[in-house]
JSON list of C-alpha atoms in Angstrom, two decimals:
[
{"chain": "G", "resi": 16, "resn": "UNK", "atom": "CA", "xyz": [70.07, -103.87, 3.16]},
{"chain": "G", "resi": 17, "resn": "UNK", "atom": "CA", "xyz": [70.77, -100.28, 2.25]},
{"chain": "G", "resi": 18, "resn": "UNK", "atom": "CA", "xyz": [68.18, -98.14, 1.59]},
{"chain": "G", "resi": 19, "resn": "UNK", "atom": "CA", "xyz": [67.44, -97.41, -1.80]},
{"chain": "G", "resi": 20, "resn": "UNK", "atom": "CA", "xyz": [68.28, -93.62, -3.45]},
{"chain": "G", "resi": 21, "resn": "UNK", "atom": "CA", "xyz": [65.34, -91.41, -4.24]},
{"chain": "G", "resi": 22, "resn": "UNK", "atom": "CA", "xyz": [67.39, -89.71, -7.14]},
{"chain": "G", "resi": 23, "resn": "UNK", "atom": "CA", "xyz": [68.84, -92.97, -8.53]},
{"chain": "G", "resi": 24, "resn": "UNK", "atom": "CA", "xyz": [72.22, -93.87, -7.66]},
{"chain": "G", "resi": 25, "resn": "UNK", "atom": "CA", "xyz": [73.28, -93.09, -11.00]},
{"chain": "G", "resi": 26, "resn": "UNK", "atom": "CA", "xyz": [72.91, -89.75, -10.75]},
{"chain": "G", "resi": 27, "resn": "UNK", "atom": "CA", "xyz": [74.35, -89.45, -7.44]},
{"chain": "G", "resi": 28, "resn": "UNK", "atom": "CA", "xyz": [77.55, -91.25, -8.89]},
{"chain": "G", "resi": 29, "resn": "UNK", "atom": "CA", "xyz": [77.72, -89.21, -12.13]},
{"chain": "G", "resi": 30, "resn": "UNK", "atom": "CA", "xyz": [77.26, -85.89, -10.02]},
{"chain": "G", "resi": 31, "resn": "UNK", "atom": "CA", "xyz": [80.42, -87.54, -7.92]},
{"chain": "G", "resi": 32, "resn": "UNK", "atom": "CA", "xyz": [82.65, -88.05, -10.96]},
{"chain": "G", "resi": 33, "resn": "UNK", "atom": "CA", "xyz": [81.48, -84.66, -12.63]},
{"chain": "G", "resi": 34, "resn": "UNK", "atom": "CA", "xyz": [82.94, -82.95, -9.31]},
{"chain": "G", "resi": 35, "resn": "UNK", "atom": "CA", "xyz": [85.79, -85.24, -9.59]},
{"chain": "G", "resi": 36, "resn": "UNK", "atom": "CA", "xyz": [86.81, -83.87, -13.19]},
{"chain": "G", "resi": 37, "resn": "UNK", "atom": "CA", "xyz": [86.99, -80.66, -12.45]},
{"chain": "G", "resi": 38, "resn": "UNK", "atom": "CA", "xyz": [88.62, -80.85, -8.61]},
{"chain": "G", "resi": 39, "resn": "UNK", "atom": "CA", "xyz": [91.17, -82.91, -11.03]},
{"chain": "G", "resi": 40, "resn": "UNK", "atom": "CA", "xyz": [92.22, -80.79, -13.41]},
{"chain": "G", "resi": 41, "resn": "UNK", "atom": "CA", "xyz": [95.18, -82.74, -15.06]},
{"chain": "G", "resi": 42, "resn": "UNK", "atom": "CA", "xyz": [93.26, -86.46, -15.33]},
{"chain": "G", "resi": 43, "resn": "UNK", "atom": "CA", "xyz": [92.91, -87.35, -19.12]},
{"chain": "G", "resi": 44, "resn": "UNK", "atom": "CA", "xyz": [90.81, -90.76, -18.78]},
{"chain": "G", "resi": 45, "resn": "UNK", "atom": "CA", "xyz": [88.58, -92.00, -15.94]},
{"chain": "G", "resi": 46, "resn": "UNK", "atom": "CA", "xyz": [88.94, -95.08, -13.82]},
{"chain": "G", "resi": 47, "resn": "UNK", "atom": "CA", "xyz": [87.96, -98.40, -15.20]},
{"chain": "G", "resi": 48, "resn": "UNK", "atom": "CA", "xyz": [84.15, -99.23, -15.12]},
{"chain": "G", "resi": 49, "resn": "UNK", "atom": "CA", "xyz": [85.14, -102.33, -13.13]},
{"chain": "G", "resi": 50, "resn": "UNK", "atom": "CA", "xyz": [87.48, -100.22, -10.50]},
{"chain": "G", "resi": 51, "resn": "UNK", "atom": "CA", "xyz": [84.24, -97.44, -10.21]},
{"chain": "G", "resi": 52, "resn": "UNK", "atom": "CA", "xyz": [82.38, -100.63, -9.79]},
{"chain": "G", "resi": 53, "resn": "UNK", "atom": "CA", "xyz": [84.32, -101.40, -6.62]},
{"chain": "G", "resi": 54, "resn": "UNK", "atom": "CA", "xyz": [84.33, -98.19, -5.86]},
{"chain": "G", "resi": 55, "resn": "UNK", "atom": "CA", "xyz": [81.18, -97.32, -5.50]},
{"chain": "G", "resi": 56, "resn": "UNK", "atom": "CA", "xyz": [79.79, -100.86, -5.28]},
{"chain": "G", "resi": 57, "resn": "UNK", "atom": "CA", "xyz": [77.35, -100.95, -7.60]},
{"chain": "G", "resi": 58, "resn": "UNK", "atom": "CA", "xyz": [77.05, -102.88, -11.20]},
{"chain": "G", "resi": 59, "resn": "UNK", "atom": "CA", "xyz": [78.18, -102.45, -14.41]},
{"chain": "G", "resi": 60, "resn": "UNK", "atom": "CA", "xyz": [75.20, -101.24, -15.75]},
{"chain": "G", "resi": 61, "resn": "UNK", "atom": "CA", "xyz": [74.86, -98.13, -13.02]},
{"chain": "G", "resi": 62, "resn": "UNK", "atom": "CA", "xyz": [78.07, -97.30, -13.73]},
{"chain": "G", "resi": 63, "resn": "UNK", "atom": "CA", "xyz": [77.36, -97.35, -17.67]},
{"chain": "G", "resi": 64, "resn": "UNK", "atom": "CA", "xyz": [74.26, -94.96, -16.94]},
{"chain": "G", "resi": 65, "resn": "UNK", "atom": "CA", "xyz": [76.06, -92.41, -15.14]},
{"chain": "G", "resi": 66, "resn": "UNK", "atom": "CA", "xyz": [78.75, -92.84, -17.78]},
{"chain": "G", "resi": 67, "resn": "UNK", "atom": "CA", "xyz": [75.92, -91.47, -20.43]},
{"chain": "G", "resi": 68, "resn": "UNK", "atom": "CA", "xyz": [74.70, -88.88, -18.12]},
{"chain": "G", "resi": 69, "resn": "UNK", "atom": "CA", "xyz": [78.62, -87.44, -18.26]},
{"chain": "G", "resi": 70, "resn": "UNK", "atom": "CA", "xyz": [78.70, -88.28, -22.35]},
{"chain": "G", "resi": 71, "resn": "UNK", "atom": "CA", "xyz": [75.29, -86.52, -22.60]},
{"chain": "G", "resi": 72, "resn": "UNK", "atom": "CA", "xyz": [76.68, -83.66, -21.07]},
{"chain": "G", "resi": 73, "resn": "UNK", "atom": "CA", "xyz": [79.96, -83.29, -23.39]},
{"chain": "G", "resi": 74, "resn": "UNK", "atom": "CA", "xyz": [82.08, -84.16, -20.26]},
{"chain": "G", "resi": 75, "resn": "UNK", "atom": "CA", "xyz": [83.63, -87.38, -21.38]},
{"chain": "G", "resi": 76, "resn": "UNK", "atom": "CA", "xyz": [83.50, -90.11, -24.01]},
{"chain": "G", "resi": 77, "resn": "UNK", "atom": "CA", "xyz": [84.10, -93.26, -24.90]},
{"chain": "G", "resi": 78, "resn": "UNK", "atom": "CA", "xyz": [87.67, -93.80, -26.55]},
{"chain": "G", "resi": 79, "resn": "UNK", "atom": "CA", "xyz": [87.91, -97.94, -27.89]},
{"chain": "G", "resi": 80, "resn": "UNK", "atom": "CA", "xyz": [90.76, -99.15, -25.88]},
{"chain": "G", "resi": 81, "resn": "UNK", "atom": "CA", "xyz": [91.51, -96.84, -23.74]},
{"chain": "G", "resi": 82, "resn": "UNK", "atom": "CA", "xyz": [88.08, -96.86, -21.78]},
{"chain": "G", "resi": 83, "resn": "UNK", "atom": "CA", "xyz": [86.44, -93.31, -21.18]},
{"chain": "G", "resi": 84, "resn": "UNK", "atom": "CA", "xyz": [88.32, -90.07, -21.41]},
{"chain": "G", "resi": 85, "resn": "UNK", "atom": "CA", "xyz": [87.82, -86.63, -20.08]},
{"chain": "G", "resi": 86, "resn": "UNK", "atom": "CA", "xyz": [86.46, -83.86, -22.70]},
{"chain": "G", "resi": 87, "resn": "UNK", "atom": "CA", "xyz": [89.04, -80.95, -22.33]},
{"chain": "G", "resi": 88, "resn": "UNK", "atom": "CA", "xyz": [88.60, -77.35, -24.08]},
{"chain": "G", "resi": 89, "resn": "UNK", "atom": "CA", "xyz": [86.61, -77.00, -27.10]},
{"chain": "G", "resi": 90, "resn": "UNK", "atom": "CA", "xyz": [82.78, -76.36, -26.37]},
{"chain": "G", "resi": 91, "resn": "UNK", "atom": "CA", "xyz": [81.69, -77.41, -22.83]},
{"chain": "G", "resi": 92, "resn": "UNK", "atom": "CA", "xyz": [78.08, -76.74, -23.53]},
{"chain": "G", "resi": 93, "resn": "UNK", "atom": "CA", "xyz": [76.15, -80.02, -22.70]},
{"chain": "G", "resi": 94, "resn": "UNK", "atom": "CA", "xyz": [75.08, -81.85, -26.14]},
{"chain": "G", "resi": 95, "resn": "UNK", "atom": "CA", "xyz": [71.30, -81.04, -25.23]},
{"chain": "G", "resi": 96, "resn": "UNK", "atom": "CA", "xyz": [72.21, -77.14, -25.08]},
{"chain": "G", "resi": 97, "resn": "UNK", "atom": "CA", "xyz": [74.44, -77.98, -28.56]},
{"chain": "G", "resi": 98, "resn": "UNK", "atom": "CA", "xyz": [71.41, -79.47, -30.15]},
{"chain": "G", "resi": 99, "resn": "UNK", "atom": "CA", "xyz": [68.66, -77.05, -28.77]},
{"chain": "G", "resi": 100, "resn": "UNK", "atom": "CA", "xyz": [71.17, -74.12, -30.50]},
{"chain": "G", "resi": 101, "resn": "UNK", "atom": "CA", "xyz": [70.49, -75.81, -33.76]},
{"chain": "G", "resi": 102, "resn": "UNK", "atom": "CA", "xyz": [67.41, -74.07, -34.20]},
{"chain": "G", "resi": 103, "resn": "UNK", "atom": "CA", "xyz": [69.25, -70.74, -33.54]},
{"chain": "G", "resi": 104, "resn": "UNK", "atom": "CA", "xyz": [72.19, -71.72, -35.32]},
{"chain": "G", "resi": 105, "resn": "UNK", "atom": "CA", "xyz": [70.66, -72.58, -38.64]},
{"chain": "G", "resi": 106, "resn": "UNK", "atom": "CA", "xyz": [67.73, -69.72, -38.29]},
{"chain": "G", "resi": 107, "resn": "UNK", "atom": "CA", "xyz": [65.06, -72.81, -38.51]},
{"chain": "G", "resi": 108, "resn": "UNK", "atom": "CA", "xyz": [61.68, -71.60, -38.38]},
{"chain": "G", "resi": 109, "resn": "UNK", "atom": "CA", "xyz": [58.47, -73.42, -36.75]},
{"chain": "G", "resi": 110, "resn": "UNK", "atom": "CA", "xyz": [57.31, -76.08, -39.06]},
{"chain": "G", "resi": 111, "resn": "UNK", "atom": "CA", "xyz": [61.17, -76.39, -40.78]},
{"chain": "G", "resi": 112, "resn": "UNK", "atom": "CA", "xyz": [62.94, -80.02, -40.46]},
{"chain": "G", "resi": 113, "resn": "UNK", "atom": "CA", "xyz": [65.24, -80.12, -38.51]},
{"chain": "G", "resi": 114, "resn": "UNK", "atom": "CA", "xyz": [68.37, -81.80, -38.91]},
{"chain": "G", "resi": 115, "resn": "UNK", "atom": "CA", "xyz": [68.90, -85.75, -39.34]},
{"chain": "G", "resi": 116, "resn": "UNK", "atom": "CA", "xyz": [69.69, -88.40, -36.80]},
{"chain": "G", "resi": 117, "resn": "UNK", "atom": "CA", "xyz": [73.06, -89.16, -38.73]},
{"chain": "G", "resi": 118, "resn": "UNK", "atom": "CA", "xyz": [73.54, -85.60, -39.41]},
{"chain": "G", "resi": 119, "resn": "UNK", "atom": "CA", "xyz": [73.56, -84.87, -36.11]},
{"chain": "G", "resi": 120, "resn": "UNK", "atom": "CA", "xyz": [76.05, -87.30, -34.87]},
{"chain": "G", "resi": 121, "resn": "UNK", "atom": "CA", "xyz": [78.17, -86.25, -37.73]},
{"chain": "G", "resi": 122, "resn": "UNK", "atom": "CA", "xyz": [78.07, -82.35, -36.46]},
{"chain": "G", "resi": 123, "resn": "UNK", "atom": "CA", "xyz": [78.53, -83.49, -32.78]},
{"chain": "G", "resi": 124, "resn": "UNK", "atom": "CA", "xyz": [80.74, -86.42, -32.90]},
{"chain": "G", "resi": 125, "resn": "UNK", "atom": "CA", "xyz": [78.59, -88.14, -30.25]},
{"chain": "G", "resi": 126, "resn": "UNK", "atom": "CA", "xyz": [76.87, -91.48, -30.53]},
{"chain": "G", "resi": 127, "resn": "UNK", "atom": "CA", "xyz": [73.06, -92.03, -32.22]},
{"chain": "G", "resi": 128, "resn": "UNK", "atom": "CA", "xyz": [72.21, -93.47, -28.65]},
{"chain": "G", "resi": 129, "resn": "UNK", "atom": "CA", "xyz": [73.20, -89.82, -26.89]},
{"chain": "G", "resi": 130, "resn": "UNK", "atom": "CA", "xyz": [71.36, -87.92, -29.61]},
{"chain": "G", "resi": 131, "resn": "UNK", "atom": "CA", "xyz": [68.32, -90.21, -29.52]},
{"chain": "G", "resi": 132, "resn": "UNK", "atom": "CA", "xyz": [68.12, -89.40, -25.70]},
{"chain": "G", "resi": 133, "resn": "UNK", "atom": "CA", "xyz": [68.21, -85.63, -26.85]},
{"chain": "G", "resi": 134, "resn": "UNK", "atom": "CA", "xyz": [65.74, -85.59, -29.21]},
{"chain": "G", "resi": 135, "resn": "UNK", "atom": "CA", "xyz": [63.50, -87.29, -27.21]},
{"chain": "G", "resi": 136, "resn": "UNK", "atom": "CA", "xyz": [64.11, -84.81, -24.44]},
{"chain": "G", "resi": 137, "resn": "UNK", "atom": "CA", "xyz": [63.38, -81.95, -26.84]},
{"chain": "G", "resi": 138, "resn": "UNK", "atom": "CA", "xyz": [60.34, -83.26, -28.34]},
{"chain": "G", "resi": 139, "resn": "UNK", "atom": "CA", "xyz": [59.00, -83.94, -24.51]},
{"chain": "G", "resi": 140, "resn": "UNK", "atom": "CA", "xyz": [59.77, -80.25, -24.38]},
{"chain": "G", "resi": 141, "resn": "UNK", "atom": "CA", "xyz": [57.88, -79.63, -26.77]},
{"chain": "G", "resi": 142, "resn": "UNK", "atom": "CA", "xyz": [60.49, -77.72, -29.72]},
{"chain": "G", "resi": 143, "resn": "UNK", "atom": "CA", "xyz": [60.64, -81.09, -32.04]},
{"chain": "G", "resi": 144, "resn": "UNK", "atom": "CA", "xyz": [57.52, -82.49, -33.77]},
{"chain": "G", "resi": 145, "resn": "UNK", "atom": "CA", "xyz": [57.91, -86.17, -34.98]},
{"chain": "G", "resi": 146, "resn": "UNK", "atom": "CA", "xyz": [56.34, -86.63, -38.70]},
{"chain": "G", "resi": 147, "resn": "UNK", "atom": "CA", "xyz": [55.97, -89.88, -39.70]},
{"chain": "G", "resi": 148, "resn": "UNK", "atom": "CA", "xyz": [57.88, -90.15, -43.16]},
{"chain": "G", "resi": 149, "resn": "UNK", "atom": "CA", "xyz": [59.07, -86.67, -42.89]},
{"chain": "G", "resi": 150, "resn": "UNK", "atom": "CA", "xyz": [61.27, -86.40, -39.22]},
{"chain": "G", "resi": 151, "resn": "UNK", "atom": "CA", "xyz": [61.51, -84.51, -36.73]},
{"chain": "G", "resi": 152, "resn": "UNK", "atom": "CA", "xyz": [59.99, -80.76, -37.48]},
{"chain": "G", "resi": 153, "resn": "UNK", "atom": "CA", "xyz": [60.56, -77.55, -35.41]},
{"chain": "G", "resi": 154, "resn": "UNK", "atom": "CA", "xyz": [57.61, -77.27, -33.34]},
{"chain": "G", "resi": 155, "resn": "UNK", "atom": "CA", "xyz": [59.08, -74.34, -31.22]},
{"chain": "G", "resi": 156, "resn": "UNK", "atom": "CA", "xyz": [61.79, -71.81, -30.99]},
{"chain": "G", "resi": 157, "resn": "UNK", "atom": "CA", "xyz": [63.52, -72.38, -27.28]},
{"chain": "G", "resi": 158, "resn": "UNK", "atom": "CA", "xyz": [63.61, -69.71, -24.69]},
{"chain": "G", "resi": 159, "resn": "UNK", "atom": "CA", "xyz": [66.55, -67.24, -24.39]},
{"chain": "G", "resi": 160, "resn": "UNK", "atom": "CA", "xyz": [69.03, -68.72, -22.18]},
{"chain": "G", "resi": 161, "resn": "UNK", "atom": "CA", "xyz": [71.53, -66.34, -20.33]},
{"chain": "G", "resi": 162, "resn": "UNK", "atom": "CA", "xyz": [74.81, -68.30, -20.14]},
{"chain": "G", "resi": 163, "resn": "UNK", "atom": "CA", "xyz": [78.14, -67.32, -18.82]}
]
């Protein structure tokens, strides 16, 4: 039996397929879930998880019917760096609310399971603030970030 992965073989596939998008340029839509299955030899369900990682990150999405397509142009940043900008964005202020759930996947076009993941990785970063009957509050302003 092989050994188990460390890092969780979901990761290690979605860091494959990220390195697969951009060595191939041209491909619009990704292989099947049940060819990467076979591929990789793994289930569905690590496949779908290293699917969200890539979602999560802006780099593909689901399309109904066609299966999941590569995002080209537009703004690569990852959804988390997308949502952390908020704050920035819309000069929001410690203690300010910060924007809705549905709002959110309005602004983004991504789905409330992705931004749920964000939000949840913010507020264990400390920026968002949960308040019950109120919703998420800026608890923070983020760091700086240099990017290219």
């Amino acid at each position: 039996m092989p050994e188990a992965s460390p890092r969780g073989t979901y990761l290690i596939i979605a860091e494959t397929l990220r390195s697969e998008i951009q060595v191939e340029s041209g491909r619009d839509t990704l292989p099947s879930e049940a060819d990467l299955m076979d591929s990789h030899s793994v289930s569905r369900n690590t496949i779908r998880r290293a699917l969200k990682v890539l979602e999560a990150e802006g780099l593909v999405e689901s399309a109904p019917g066609i299966g999941w397509r590569v995002v080209r142009g537009g703004d690569r940043r990852s959804l988390a760096e997308r949502m952390t900008d908020v704050i920035i964005e819309d000069s929001l202020s410690a203690g300010d609310t910060y924007p809705s759930e549905a709002k959110l996947c309005e602004r983004f076009d991504a789905s409330r399971t992705a931004v749920r993941r964000v939000l949840a990785q913010m507020e264990g970063n400390g920026l968002l603030a949960t308040v019950h009957g109120k919703g998420r509050t800026v608890r923070a302003l983020p760091p700086p970030i240099a990017r290219p």
